[in-house]
CSV table of C-alpha atoms in Angstrom, one decimal:
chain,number,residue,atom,x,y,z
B,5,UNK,CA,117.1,46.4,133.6
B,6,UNK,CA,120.4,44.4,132.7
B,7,UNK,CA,122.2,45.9,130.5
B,8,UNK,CA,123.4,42.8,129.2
B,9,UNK,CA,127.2,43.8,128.3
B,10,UNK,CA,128.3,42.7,131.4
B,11,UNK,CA,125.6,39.9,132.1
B,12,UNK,CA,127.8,37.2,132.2
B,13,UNK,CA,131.6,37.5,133.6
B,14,UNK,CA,133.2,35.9,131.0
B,15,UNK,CA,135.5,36.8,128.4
B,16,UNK,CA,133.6,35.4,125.4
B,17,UNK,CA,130.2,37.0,126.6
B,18,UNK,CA,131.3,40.3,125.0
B,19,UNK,CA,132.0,38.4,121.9
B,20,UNK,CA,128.7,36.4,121.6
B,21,UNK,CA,127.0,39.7,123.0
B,22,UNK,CA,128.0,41.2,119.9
B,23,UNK,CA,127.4,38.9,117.3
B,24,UNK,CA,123.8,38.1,119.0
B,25,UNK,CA,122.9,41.6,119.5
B,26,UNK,CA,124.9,43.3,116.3
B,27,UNK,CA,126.2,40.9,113.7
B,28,UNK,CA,122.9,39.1,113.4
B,29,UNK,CA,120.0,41.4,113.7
B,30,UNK,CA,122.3,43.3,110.6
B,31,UNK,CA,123.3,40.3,108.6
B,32,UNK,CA,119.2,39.1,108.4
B,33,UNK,CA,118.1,41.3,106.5
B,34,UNK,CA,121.1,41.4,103.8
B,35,UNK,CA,120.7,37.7,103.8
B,36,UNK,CA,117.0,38.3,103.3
B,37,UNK,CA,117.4,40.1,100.6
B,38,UNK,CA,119.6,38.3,98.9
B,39,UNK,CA,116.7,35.5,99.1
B,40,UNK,CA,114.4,38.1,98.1
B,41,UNK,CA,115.9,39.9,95.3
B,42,UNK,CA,113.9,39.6,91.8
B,43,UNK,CA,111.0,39.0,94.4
B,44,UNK,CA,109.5,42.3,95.6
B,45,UNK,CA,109.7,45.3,93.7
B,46,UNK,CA,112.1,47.7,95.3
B,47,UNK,CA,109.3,50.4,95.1
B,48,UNK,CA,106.4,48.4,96.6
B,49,UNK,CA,104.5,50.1,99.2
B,50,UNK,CA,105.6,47.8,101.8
B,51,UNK,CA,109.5,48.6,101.1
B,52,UNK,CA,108.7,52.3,100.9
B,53,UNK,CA,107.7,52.2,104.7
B,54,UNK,CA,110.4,50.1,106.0
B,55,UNK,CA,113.3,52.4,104.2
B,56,UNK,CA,111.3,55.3,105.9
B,57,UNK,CA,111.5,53.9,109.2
B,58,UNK,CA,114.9,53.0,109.2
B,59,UNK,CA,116.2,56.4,107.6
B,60,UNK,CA,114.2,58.2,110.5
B,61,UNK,CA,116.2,56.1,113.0
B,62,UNK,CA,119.2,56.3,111.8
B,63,UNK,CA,118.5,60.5,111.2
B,64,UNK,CA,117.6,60.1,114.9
B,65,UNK,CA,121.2,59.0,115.6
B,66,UNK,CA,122.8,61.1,113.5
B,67,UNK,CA,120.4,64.5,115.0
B,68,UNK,CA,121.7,62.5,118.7
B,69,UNK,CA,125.7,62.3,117.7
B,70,UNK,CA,125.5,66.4,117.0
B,71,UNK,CA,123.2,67.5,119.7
B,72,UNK,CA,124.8,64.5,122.5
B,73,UNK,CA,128.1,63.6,121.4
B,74,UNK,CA,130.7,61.6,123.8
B,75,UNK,CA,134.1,62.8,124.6
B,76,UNK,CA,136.0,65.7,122.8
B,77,UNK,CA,133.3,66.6,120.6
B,78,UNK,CA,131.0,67.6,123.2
B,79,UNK,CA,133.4,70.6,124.4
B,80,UNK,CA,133.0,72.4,121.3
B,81,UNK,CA,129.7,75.0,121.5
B,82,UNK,CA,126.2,73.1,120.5
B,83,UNK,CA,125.5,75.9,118.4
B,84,UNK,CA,128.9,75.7,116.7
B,85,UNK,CA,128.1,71.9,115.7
B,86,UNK,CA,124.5,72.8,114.5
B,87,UNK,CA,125.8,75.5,112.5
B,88,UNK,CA,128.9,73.3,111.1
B,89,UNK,CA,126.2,70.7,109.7
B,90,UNK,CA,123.9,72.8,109.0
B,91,UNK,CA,126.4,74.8,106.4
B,92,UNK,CA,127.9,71.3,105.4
B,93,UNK,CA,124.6,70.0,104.5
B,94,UNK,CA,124.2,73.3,102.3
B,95,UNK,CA,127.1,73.4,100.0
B,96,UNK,CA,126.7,69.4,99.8
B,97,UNK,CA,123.1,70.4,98.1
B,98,UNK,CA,124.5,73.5,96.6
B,99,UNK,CA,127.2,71.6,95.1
B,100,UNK,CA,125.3,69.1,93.2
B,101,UNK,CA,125.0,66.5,96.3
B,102,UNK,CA,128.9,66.0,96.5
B,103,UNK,CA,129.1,64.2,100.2
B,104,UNK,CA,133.0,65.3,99.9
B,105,UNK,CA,132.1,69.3,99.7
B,106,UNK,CA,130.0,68.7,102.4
B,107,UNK,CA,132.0,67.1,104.9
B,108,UNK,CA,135.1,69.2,103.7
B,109,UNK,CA,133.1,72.3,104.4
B,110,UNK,CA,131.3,71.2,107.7
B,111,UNK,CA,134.6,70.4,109.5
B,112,UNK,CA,136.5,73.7,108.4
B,113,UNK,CA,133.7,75.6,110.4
B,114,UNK,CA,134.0,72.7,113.4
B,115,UNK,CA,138.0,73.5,113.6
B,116,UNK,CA,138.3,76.7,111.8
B,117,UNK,CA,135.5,77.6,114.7
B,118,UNK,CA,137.2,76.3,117.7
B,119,UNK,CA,140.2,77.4,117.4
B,120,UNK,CA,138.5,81.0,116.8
B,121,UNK,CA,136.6,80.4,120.1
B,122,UNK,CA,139.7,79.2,121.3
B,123,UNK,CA,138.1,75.9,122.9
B,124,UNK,CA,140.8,73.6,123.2
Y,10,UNK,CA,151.0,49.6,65.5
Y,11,UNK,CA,151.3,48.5,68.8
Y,12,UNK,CA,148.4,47.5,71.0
Y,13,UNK,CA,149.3,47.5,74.5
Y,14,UNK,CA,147.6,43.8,75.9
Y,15,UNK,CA,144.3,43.9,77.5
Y,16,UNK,CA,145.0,42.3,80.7
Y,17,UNK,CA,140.9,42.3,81.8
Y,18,UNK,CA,140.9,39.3,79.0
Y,19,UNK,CA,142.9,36.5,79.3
Y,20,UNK,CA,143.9,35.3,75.6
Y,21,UNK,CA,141.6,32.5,75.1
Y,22,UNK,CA,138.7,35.8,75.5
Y,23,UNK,CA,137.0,34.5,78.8
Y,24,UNK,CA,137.5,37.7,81.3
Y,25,UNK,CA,140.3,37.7,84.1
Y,26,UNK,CA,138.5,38.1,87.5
Y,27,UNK,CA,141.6,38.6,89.1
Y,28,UNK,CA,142.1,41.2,87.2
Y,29,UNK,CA,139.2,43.0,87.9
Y,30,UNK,CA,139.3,41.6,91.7
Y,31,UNK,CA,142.6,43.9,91.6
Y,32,UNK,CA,140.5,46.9,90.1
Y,33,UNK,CA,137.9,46.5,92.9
Y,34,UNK,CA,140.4,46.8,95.3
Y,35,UNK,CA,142.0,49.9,94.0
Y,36,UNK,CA,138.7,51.1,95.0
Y,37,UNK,CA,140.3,51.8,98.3
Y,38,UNK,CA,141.4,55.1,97.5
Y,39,UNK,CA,138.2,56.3,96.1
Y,40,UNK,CA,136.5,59.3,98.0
Y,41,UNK,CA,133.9,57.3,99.3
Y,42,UNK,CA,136.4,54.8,100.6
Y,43,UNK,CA,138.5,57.4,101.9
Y,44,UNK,CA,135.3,59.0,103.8
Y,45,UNK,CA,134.5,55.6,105.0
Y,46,UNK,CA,137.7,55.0,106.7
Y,47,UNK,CA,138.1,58.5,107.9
Y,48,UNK,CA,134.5,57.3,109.9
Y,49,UNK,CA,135.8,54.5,111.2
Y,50,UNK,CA,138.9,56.1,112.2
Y,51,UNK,CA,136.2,58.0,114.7
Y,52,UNK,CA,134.1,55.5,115.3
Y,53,UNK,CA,137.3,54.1,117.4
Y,54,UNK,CA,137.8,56.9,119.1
Y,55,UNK,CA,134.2,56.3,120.5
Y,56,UNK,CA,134.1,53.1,120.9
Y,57,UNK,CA,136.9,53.1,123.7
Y,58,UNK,CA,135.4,56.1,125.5
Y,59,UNK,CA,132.2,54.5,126.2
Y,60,UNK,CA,134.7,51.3,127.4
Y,61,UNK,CA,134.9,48.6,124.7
Y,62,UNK,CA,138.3,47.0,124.5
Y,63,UNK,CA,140.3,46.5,121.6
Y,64,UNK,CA,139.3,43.5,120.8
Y,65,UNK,CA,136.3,44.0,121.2
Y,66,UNK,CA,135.9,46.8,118.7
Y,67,UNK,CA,138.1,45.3,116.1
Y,68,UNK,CA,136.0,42.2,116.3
Y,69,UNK,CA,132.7,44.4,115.7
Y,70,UNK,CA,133.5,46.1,112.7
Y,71,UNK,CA,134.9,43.0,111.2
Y,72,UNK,CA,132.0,41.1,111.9
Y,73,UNK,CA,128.5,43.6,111.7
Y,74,UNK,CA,130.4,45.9,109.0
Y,75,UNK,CA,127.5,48.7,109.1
Y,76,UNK,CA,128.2,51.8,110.8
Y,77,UNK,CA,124.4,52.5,112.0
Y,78,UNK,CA,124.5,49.5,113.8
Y,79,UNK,CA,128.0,50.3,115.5
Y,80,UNK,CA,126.6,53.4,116.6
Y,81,UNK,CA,123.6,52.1,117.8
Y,82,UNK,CA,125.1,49.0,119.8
Y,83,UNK,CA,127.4,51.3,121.2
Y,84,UNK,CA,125.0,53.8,121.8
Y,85,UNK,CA,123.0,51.4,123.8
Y,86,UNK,CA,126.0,50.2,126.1
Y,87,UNK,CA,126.3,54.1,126.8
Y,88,UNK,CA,123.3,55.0,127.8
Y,89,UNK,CA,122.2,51.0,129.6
Y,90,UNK,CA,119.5,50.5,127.6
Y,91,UNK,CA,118.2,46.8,127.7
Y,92,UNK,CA,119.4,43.9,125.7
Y,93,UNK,CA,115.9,43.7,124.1
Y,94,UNK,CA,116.3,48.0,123.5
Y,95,UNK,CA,119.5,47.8,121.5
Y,96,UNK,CA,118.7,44.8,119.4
Y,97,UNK,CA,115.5,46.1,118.3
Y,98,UNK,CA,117.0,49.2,117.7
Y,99,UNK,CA,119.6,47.3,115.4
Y,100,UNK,CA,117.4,45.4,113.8
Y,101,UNK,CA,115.0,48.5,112.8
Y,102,UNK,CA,118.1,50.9,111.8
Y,103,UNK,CA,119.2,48.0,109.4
Y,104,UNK,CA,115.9,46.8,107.6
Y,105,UNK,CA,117.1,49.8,105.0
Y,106,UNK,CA,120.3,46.8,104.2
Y,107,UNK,CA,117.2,44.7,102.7
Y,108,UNK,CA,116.0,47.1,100.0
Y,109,UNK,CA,119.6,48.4,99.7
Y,110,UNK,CA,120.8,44.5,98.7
Y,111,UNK,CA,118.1,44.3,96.7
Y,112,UNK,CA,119.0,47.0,94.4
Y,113,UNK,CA,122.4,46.4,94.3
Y,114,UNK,CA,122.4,42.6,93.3
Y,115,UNK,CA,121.1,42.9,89.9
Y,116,UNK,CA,124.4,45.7,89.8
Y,117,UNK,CA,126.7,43.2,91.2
Y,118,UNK,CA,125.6,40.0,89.6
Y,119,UNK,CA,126.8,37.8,86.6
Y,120,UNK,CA,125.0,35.1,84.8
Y,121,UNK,CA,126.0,32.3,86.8
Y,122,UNK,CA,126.9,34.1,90.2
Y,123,UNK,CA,126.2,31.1,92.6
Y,124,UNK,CA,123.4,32.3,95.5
Y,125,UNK,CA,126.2,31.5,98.0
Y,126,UNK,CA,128.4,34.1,97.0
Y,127,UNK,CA,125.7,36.5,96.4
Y,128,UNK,CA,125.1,35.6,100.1
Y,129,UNK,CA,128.7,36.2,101.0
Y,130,UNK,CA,128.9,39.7,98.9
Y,131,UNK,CA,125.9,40.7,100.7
Y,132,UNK,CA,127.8,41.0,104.2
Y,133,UNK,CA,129.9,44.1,102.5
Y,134,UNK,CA,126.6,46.0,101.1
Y,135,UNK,CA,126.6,49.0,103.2
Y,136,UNK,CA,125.8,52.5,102.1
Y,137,UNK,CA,129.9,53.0,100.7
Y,138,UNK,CA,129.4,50.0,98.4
Y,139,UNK,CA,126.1,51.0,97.2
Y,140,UNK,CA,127.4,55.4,96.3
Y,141,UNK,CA,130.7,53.1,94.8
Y,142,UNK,CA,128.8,50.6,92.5
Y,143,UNK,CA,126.0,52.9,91.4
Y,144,UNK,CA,128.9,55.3,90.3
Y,145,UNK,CA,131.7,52.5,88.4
Y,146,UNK,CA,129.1,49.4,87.5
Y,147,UNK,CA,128.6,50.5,84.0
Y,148,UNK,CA,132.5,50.6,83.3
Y,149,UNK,CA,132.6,47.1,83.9
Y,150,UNK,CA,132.0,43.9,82.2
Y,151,UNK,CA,128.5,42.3,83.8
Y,152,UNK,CA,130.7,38.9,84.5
Y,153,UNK,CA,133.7,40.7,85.8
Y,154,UNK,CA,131.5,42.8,88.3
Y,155,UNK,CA,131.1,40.1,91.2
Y,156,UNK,CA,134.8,39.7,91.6
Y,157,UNK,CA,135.3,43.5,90.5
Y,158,UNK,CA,132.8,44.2,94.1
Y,159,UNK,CA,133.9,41.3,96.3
Y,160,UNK,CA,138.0,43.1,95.5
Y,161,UNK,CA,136.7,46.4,96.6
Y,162,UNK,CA,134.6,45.2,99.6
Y,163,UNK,CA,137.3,42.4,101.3
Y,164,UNK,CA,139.9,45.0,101.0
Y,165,UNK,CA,138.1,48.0,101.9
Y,166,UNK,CA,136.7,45.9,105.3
Y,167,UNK,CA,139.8,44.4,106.3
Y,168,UNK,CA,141.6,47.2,106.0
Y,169,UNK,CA,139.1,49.5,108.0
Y,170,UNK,CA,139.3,46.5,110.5
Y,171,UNK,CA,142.6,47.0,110.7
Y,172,UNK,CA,142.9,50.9,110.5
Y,173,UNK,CA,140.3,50.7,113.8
Y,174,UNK,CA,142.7,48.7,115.9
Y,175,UNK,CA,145.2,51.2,115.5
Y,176,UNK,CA,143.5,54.4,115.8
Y,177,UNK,CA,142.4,52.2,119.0
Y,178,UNK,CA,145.5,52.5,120.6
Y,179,UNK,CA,146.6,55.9,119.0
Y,180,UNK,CA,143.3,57.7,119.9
Y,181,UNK,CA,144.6,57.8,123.4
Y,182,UNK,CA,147.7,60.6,121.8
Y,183,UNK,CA,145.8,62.2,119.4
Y,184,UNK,CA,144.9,66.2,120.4
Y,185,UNK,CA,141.5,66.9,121.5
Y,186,UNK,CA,140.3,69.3,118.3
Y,187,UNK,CA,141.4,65.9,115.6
Y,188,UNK,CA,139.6,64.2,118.3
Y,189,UNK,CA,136.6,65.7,117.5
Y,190,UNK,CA,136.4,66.3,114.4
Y,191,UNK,CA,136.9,62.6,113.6
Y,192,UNK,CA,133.8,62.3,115.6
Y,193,UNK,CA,132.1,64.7,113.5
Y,194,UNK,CA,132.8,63.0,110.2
Y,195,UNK,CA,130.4,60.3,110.9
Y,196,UNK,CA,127.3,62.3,111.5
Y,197,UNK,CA,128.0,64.5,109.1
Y,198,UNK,CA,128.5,61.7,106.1
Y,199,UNK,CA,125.8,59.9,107.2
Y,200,UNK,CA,123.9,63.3,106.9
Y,201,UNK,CA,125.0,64.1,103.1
Y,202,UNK,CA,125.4,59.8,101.9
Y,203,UNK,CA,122.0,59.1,102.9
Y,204,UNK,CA,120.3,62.1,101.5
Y,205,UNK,CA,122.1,61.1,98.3
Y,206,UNK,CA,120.6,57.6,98.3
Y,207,UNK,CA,117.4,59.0,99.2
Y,208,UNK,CA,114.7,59.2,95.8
Y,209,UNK,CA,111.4,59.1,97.6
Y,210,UNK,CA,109.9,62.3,99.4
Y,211,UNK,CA,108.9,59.7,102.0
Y,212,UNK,CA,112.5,59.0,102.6
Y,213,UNK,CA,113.1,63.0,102.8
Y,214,UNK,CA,110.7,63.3,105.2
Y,215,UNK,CA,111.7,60.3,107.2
Y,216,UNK,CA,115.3,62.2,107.3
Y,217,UNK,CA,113.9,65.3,108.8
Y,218,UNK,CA,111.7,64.3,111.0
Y,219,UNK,CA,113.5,61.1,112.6
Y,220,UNK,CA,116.4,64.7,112.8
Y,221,UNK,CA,114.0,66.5,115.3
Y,222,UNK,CA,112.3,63.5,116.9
Y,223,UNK,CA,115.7,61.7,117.9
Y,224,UNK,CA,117.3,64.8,120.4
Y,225,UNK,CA,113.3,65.3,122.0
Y,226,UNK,CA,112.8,61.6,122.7
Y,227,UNK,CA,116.2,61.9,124.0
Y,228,UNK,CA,115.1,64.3,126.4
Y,229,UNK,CA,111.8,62.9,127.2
Y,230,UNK,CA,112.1,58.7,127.0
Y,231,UNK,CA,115.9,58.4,126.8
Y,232,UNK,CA,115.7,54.9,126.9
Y,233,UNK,CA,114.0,54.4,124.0
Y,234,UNK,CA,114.1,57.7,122.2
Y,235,UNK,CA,116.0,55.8,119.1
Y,236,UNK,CA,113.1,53.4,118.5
Y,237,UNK,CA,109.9,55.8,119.3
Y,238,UNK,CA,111.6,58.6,116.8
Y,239,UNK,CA,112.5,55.7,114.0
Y,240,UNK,CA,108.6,54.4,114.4
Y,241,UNK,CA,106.8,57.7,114.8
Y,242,UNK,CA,109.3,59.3,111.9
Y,243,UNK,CA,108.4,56.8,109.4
Y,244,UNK,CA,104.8,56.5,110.4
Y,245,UNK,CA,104.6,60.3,109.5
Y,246,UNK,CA,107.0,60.4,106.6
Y,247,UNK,CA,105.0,57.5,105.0
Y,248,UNK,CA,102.1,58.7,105.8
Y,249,UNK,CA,103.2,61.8,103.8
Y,250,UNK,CA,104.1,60.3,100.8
Y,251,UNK,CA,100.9,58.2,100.8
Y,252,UNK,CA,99.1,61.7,101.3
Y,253,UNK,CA,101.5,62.9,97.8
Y,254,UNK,CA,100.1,60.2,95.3
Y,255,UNK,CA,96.4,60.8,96.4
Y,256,UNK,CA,96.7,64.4,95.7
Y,257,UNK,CA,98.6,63.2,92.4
Y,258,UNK,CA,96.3,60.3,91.6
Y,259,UNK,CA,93.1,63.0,92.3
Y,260,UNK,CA,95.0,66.1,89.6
């Protein structure tokens, strides 16, 4: 199948490629529920399955971005990366669910790591 | 005594939104902020490796302004997936906006906030704005707090927009190990800010699962590994939490 990136050779495509393929299938639903809010209950059953869908997909890129990263970050160990979230993850429970603890801890190990291992 | 003057209230009482427009957009060097455009600084880095150009990129953040569906676009360039594969992949990884607007409005909005700017404040409600609001709403007046958000969200997106055009053409110089763990940022804040919005066990479950299920599809059906996980994932995690109010509805 076409990609669709390179569909048409001209220098707008990329632009209209991304606003028909990104901006908009984004912008719908915050437009939606703007239209919406005061409508549905946040907690109705039918919102409780869309947020569940969309958090496993996005967890499904996140799980993808560790395991099969482009570029630099793929030279550094697999097992290195899973233990760097892993433990970043940890103390960001551990500390009372402060994102900045776990990012601050999870990179230490990533660098603090590689340069141990010596990988770059 | 001396009372220093109140600039949030001009001196005929009505609020100064200006004022608070300018507190919003001191925003910018909150942690959540700082996080944010430590992600994008990444995100840039990744974008030119799989081969978008600079103008390109810039004009992407500027215009979707949602990192899951940065990755996921870009993602789907990578890997050659169809047109049809990446949008529905974009579409499905941003339904969670919906809800997440929906909570955040009644946060956000005045009395006589117009629909249209509610509209136009909406573009900026991402998962930053929403840990940013939750955290400062109550320390500001409720008529103050569209302008107070639409000072944090303009500046915090235009300068990210910016920031991404010039890591652009930096990333190029910068060593390998920053290289990477700019990369890293992202999954890893995405990891810990989503957990943090999550209150449901079905959105738990949906975490862990759509974890596992995204690398094995990726093995198995890499071509649509993003969509079967996010379906399958929250088929099972809602499934679970439908299973959880039985049990508790039966006790």
């Amino acid at each position: 199948m076409e990609s669709g990136f390179t569909f048409i050779d001209a220098w707008w495509w990329p632009y209209l490629f991304i606003l028909l393929i990104g901006w908009l299938p984004t912008d719908i639903w915050r437009a939606l529920g703007v239209l919406m809010s005061g409508g549905i209950d946040e907690n109705s059953e039918m919102l409780v399955f869309v947020r569940a869908v969309a958090t496993a997909l996005v967890a499904a890129v996140i799980s993808k971005l560790i395991l099969f990263p482009a570029g630099n970050l793929s030279v550094v160990p697999v097992e290195l990366r899973i233990l760097a979230a892993s433990l970043g993850f940890a103390s960001f429970i551990i500390s009372g669910k402060r994102v900045f603890i776990g990012i601050l801890v999870a990179e230490t190990i990533l660098i603090g790591g590689s340069w141990w291992l010596g990988v770059f | 005594m001396n009372i220093p003057p109140d600039e949030s209230i001009h001196l005929n009482g009505e609020i100064n939104k200006f004022h608070w427009f300018l507190t919003g957009a001191r925003g910018l060097f909150s942690i959540p902020a700082l996080i944010l455009m430590s992600s994008f600084v990444g995100f840039a880095g990744f974008a030119r490796e799989a081969g978008f150009s600079l103008g390109e990129t810039v004009f992407m953040v500027g215009t979707i302004w949602a990192l899951p569906s940065h990755l996921v676009l870009v993602g789907g360039v990578i890997a050659d997936a169809s047109v049809l594969t990446t949008m529905i992949g974009i579409l499905l990884a941003s339904v969670r906006l919906m809800p997440m607007v929906m909570a955040q409005l009644p946060l956000l909005k005045g009395r006589n906030t117009s629909r249209w700017t509610l509209l136009f404040l909406s573009h900026f409600i991402a998962i930053t704005s929403w840990v940013f609001l939750q955290e400062r709403y109550k320390q500001v007046p409720q008529e103050a707090r569209a302008a107070f958000f639409a000072g944090f969200a303009i500046t915090i997106s235009t300068v990210c927009t910016i920031l991404v055009g010039i890591t652009y053409v930096l990333a190029g110089t910068f060593p390998p190990i920053l290289a990477a763990a700019l990369f890293f940022l992202t999954p890893v804040y995405f990891l810990t800010s989503i957990w943090r919005t999550a209150y449901l066990i079905s959105d738990k479950w949906a975490m862990g699962i759509g974890l596992i299920l995204g690398p094995l599809f990726h093995l198995l059906i890499p071509e649509v590994d993003i969509l079967l996980a996010g379906g399958i994932g929250g088929v099972a995690a809602y499934a679970i939490h439908r299973m959880a109010l039985t049990r508790q509805k039966a006790r």
